[in-house]
């Protein structure tokens, strides 16, 4: 049985931090379902698996280590038991404003919570969103918590980090929608089949610099209207509701 060397243990631990992910060009994924979801989309530099997990699978990876499950648990960045982990090569996506001419797209303004971003990626994938434009301040998509909570969606949805206000300033072919407690009721407002939907920071919402490019602000009303309620919805939940309504209008 093979063992995980100290140098590999150190490498795995370092990938919890953006600085070292950027230096190495690697990110980590853990758990059989997630690893299998990502294998078709990312180059696998190192696969570490238990004998039981790898026994009936044909895996393409630069290097494979077959170790006891307790070895994997010892190096894991997650709280739950895993029987496989993989180090993948990071991809970078870039697209120009002029490329966004038709269809729905998401714009993310300083989303900070990794779990929220991972869930937004899952929601985007479910509703057929292929591209996301994110502000530089948005949490790194290859953060281990984002990777885990995305459930493989990071391989199916392209996310490009850019200066969001500058990007939006060059958008001419699409309407830009924002989200605000002072916006129009999404269920009675007119919506187009194409556009960019902007989701703001968990605590502050959309920044002034980004809001200036919004053509229409939207609001998700509570039910019933007069009921006591929390101040606002979680950004990932809001994204799901908004995308669902846009797609519903398409029939």
CSV table of C-alpha atoms in Angstrom, one decimal:
chain,number,residue,atom,x,y,z
A,1,UNK,CA,0.0,0.0,0.0
A,2,UNK,CA,1.3,3.4,-0.9
A,3,UNK,CA,1.6,6.4,1.5
A,4,UNK,CA,1.0,10.1,1.1
A,5,UNK,CA,4.4,11.8,1.4
A,6,UNK,CA,5.0,14.8,3.6
A,7,UNK,CA,5.6,17.0,0.6
A,8,UNK,CA,2.2,16.0,-0.9
A,9,UNK,CA,0.5,16.5,2.5
A,10,UNK,CA,2.0,20.0,2.6
A,11,UNK,CA,0.8,20.7,-0.9
A,12,UNK,CA,-2.7,19.6,-0.1
A,13,UNK,CA,-2.9,21.8,3.0
A,14,UNK,CA,-1.6,24.8,1.0
A,15,UNK,CA,-4.5,24.6,-1.4
A,16,UNK,CA,-6.8,25.9,1.2
A,17,UNK,CA,-5.3,29.3,0.4
A,18,UNK,CA,-5.7,31.4,-2.8
A,19,UNK,CA,-2.1,32.4,-2.8
A,20,UNK,CA,-0.8,28.8,-3.1
A,21,UNK,CA,-3.6,27.8,-5.6
A,22,UNK,CA,-2.4,30.6,-7.8
A,23,UNK,CA,1.3,29.7,-7.4
A,24,UNK,CA,0.8,26.0,-8.1
A,25,UNK,CA,-2.1,26.3,-10.6
A,26,UNK,CA,-4.0,23.6,-8.7
A,27,UNK,CA,-7.2,23.1,-6.8
A,28,UNK,CA,-8.5,20.2,-4.7
A,29,UNK,CA,-11.7,18.3,-4.8
A,30,UNK,CA,-12.8,15.6,-2.4
A,31,UNK,CA,-15.4,12.8,-2.6
A,32,UNK,CA,-16.1,10.2,-5.2
A,33,UNK,CA,-19.1,11.8,-6.8
A,34,UNK,CA,-17.5,15.3,-7.1
A,35,UNK,CA,-14.2,13.9,-8.4
A,36,UNK,CA,-15.9,11.9,-11.1
A,37,UNK,CA,-18.0,14.9,-12.1
A,38,UNK,CA,-14.8,17.0,-12.6
A,39,UNK,CA,-12.6,14.5,-14.4
A,40,UNK,CA,-14.1,15.2,-17.8
A,41,UNK,CA,-13.6,19.0,-17.4
A,42,UNK,CA,-10.2,19.5,-15.7
A,43,UNK,CA,-6.8,17.9,-16.1
A,44,UNK,CA,-6.1,15.7,-13.0
A,45,UNK,CA,-2.5,16.1,-11.7
A,46,UNK,CA,-2.9,13.7,-8.8
A,47,UNK,CA,-5.5,11.3,-7.7
A,48,UNK,CA,-5.4,9.8,-4.2
A,49,UNK,CA,-7.9,7.0,-3.6
A,50,UNK,CA,-8.7,4.0,-1.5
A,51,UNK,CA,-8.4,0.5,-3.1
A,52,UNK,CA,-12.1,0.0,-2.9
A,53,UNK,CA,-12.9,3.2,-4.7
A,54,UNK,CA,-10.4,2.9,-7.6
A,55,UNK,CA,-10.9,-0.9,-8.1
A,56,UNK,CA,-13.7,-0.6,-10.7
A,57,UNK,CA,-12.8,2.7,-12.3
A,58,UNK,CA,-10.6,3.7,-15.2
A,59,UNK,CA,-9.0,7.0,-14.2
A,60,UNK,CA,-6.9,9.3,-16.3
A,61,UNK,CA,-4.5,11.2,-14.1
A,62,UNK,CA,-0.9,12.3,-14.2
A,63,UNK,CA,-0.2,10.3,-11.0
A,64,UNK,CA,-2.3,8.0,-8.9
A,65,UNK,CA,-1.8,7.0,-5.3
A,66,UNK,CA,-3.7,4.1,-3.8
A,67,UNK,CA,-3.7,4.5,0.0
A,68,UNK,CA,-5.7,3.4,3.0
A,69,UNK,CA,-8.8,5.5,3.7
A,70,UNK,CA,-7.3,6.8,7.0
A,71,UNK,CA,-4.5,8.3,5.0
A,72,UNK,CA,-6.9,10.3,3.0
A,73,UNK,CA,-8.9,11.4,6.1
A,74,UNK,CA,-5.6,12.6,7.6
A,75,UNK,CA,-5.0,15.0,4.7
A,76,UNK,CA,-8.6,16.0,4.0
A,77,UNK,CA,-9.6,19.7,4.1
A,78,UNK,CA,-13.2,18.6,4.8
A,79,UNK,CA,-15.0,17.5,7.9
A,80,UNK,CA,-16.5,14.3,6.5
A,81,UNK,CA,-15.0,11.0,5.6
A,82,UNK,CA,-13.7,10.8,2.0
A,83,UNK,CA,-12.4,7.8,0.1
A,84,UNK,CA,-10.8,9.9,-2.7
A,85,UNK,CA,-9.3,13.3,-3.4
A,86,UNK,CA,-7.9,14.8,-6.5
A,87,UNK,CA,-5.7,17.8,-7.4
A,88,UNK,CA,-6.8,19.4,-10.7
A,89,UNK,CA,-5.3,22.0,-12.9
A,90,UNK,CA,-7.0,25.4,-12.7
A,91,UNK,CA,-8.7,26.8,-15.7
A,92,UNK,CA,-9.1,30.5,-16.5
A,93,UNK,CA,-12.0,31.8,-18.5
A,94,UNK,CA,-12.1,35.2,-20.1
A,95,UNK,CA,-14.7,36.7,-22.4
A,96,UNK,CA,-15.2,40.2,-23.8
A,97,UNK,CA,-18.5,42.2,-23.3
A,98,UNK,CA,-19.1,42.0,-27.0
A,99,UNK,CA,-19.4,38.2,-26.8
A,100,UNK,CA,-22.5,38.5,-24.7
A,101,UNK,CA,-25.1,39.1,-27.3
A,102,UNK,CA,-27.9,36.7,-26.7
A,103,UNK,CA,-29.1,34.6,-23.7
A,104,UNK,CA,-29.1,35.0,-19.9
A,105,UNK,CA,-25.9,35.7,-17.9
A,106,UNK,CA,-25.2,36.3,-14.3
A,107,UNK,CA,-23.0,39.1,-12.8
A,108,UNK,CA,-21.7,38.7,-9.3
A,109,UNK,CA,-20.8,41.8,-7.3
A,110,UNK,CA,-18.5,41.0,-4.3
A,111,UNK,CA,-20.1,37.7,-3.3
A,112,UNK,CA,-18.0,36.7,-0.2
A,113,UNK,CA,-19.3,33.4,1.2
A,114,UNK,CA,-17.9,30.3,-0.5
A,115,UNK,CA,-21.0,28.3,0.1
A,116,UNK,CA,-23.1,30.9,-1.6
A,117,UNK,CA,-21.0,31.0,-4.7
A,118,UNK,CA,-21.0,27.2,-4.9
A,119,UNK,CA,-24.8,27.1,-4.6
A,120,UNK,CA,-25.1,29.9,-7.2
A,121,UNK,CA,-23.0,27.8,-9.6
A,122,UNK,CA,-25.3,24.8,-9.1
A,123,UNK,CA,-28.4,27.0,-9.6
A,124,UNK,CA,-26.8,28.6,-12.7
A,125,UNK,CA,-26.1,25.2,-14.2
A,126,UNK,CA,-29.6,24.0,-13.4
A,127,UNK,CA,-31.2,26.9,-15.2
A,128,UNK,CA,-28.9,26.7,-18.2
A,129,UNK,CA,-26.6,29.7,-17.4
A,130,UNK,CA,-23.3,29.1,-19.2
A,131,UNK,CA,-21.3,32.2,-18.2
A,132,UNK,CA,-20.9,34.3,-15.1
A,133,UNK,CA,-19.1,37.6,-14.8
A,134,UNK,CA,-17.7,38.1,-11.3
A,135,UNK,CA,-16.1,41.2,-9.7
A,136,UNK,CA,-12.5,40.9,-8.6
A,137,UNK,CA,-13.7,41.0,-5.0
A,138,UNK,CA,-15.9,37.9,-5.4
A,139,UNK,CA,-14.6,34.8,-3.6
A,140,UNK,CA,-12.3,32.5,-5.7
A,141,UNK,CA,-14.2,29.8,-7.5
A,142,UNK,CA,-11.5,27.3,-6.7
A,143,UNK,CA,-11.7,27.8,-3.0
A,144,UNK,CA,-12.2,24.3,-1.6
A,145,UNK,CA,-15.6,25.2,0.0
A,146,UNK,CA,-16.8,26.6,-3.3
A,147,UNK,CA,-15.6,23.5,-5.2
A,148,UNK,CA,-17.4,21.2,-2.7
A,149,UNK,CA,-20.7,23.1,-2.6
A,150,UNK,CA,-20.8,23.5,-6.3
A,151,UNK,CA,-21.2,19.7,-6.7
A,152,UNK,CA,-19.4,19.7,-10.0
A,153,UNK,CA,-20.9,22.8,-11.5
A,154,UNK,CA,-17.5,24.5,-11.7
A,155,UNK,CA,-16.8,22.3,-14.7
A,156,UNK,CA,-20.1,23.3,-16.4
A,157,UNK,CA,-20.3,27.0,-15.8
A,158,UNK,CA,-17.6,29.4,-16.9
A,159,UNK,CA,-16.8,32.2,-14.5
A,160,UNK,CA,-14.6,35.2,-15.5
A,161,UNK,CA,-13.2,37.6,-12.9
A,162,UNK,CA,-13.0,41.2,-14.1
A,163,UNK,CA,-13.5,44.9,-13.2
A,164,UNK,CA,-17.3,44.6,-13.2
A,165,UNK,CA,-18.2,48.3,-13.7
A,166,UNK,CA,-15.8,48.6,-16.6
A,167,UNK,CA,-17.2,45.4,-18.2
A,168,UNK,CA,-20.8,46.5,-17.8
A,169,UNK,CA,-19.9,49.9,-19.4
A,170,UNK,CA,-19.2,48.1,-22.6
A,171,UNK,CA,-22.5,46.1,-22.7
A,172,UNK,CA,-24.7,47.5,-25.5
A,173,UNK,CA,-26.7,44.5,-26.8
A,174,UNK,CA,-28.3,43.3,-23.5
A,175,UNK,CA,-30.5,44.7,-20.8
A,176,UNK,CA,-29.0,44.7,-17.3
A,177,UNK,CA,-31.1,43.7,-14.4
A,178,UNK,CA,-30.3,44.3,-10.8
A,179,UNK,CA,-31.8,43.2,-7.4
A,180,UNK,CA,-33.0,45.6,-4.7
A,181,UNK,CA,-35.6,45.9,-2.0
A,182,UNK,CA,-36.7,49.0,-3.8
A,183,UNK,CA,-37.0,47.3,-7.2
A,184,UNK,CA,-40.1,46.3,-9.3
A,185,UNK,CA,-42.0,43.2,-8.4
A,186,UNK,CA,-40.4,40.5,-10.4
A,187,UNK,CA,-43.7,38.7,-10.9
A,188,UNK,CA,-45.5,41.7,-12.5
A,189,UNK,CA,-42.5,43.3,-14.3
A,190,UNK,CA,-41.7,42.7,-17.9
A,191,UNK,CA,-38.6,40.5,-18.4
A,192,UNK,CA,-36.6,39.8,-21.6
A,193,UNK,CA,-35.4,36.4,-22.7
A,194,UNK,CA,-31.8,37.8,-22.8
A,195,UNK,CA,-29.9,39.9,-20.3
A,196,UNK,CA,-27.4,40.1,-17.5
A,197,UNK,CA,-28.8,39.6,-14.0
A,198,UNK,CA,-26.6,41.2,-11.3
A,199,UNK,CA,-26.5,39.7,-7.7
A,200,UNK,CA,-25.0,41.8,-5.0
A,201,UNK,CA,-22.9,41.3,-1.9
A,202,UNK,CA,-24.5,39.4,1.0
A,203,UNK,CA,-24.6,42.4,3.4
A,204,UNK,CA,-24.4,45.5,1.1
A,205,UNK,CA,-26.1,44.4,-2.1
A,206,UNK,CA,-25.0,46.0,-5.4
A,207,UNK,CA,-22.4,48.7,-5.2
A,208,UNK,CA,-23.1,52.2,-6.5
A,209,UNK,CA,-20.4,51.7,-9.2
A,210,UNK,CA,-22.3,48.6,-10.5
A,211,UNK,CA,-25.8,49.9,-9.9
A,212,UNK,CA,-25.4,52.8,-12.3
A,213,UNK,CA,-25.4,50.3,-15.3
A,214,UNK,CA,-28.7,48.6,-14.2
A,215,UNK,CA,-31.6,49.2,-16.6
A,216,UNK,CA,-34.2,47.7,-14.2
A,217,UNK,CA,-34.1,46.8,-10.5
A,218,UNK,CA,-36.1,43.7,-9.5
A,219,UNK,CA,-37.6,42.7,-6.1
A,220,UNK,CA,-38.9,39.4,-4.8
A,221,UNK,CA,-42.0,40.2,-2.7
A,222,UNK,CA,-42.7,38.3,0.5
A,223,UNK,CA,-45.9,36.3,1.1
A,224,UNK,CA,-48.1,37.4,2.5
A,225,UNK,CA,-47.0,41.0,2.1
A,226,UNK,CA,-48.1,42.2,5.6
A,227,UNK,CA,-46.4,39.3,7.5
A,228,UNK,CA,-43.4,39.7,9.8
A,229,UNK,CA,-40.3,38.6,8.0
A,230,UNK,CA,-36.6,38.6,7.9
A,231,UNK,CA,-34.9,41.6,6.3
A,232,UNK,CA,-33.9,39.9,3.0
A,233,UNK,CA,-33.3,36.5,1.3
A,234,UNK,CA,-30.0,34.7,1.1
A,235,UNK,CA,-28.3,35.7,-2.2
A,236,UNK,CA,-28.1,32.1,-3.5
A,237,UNK,CA,-31.8,31.6,-2.7
A,238,UNK,CA,-32.6,34.9,-4.5
A,239,UNK,CA,-30.6,33.8,-7.5
A,240,UNK,CA,-32.6,30.6,-7.8
A,241,UNK,CA,-36.0,32.4,-7.5
A,242,UNK,CA,-35.0,35.0,-10.1
A,243,UNK,CA,-33.6,32.6,-12.6
A,244,UNK,CA,-36.6,30.4,-12.2
A,245,UNK,CA,-39.0,33.3,-13.0
A,246,UNK,CA,-36.9,34.3,-16.1
A,247,UNK,CA,-37.0,30.8,-17.4
A,248,UNK,CA,-40.7,30.4,-16.6
A,249,UNK,CA,-41.5,33.4,-18.8
A,250,UNK,CA,-39.8,31.6,-21.7
A,251,UNK,CA,-42.5,28.8,-21.5
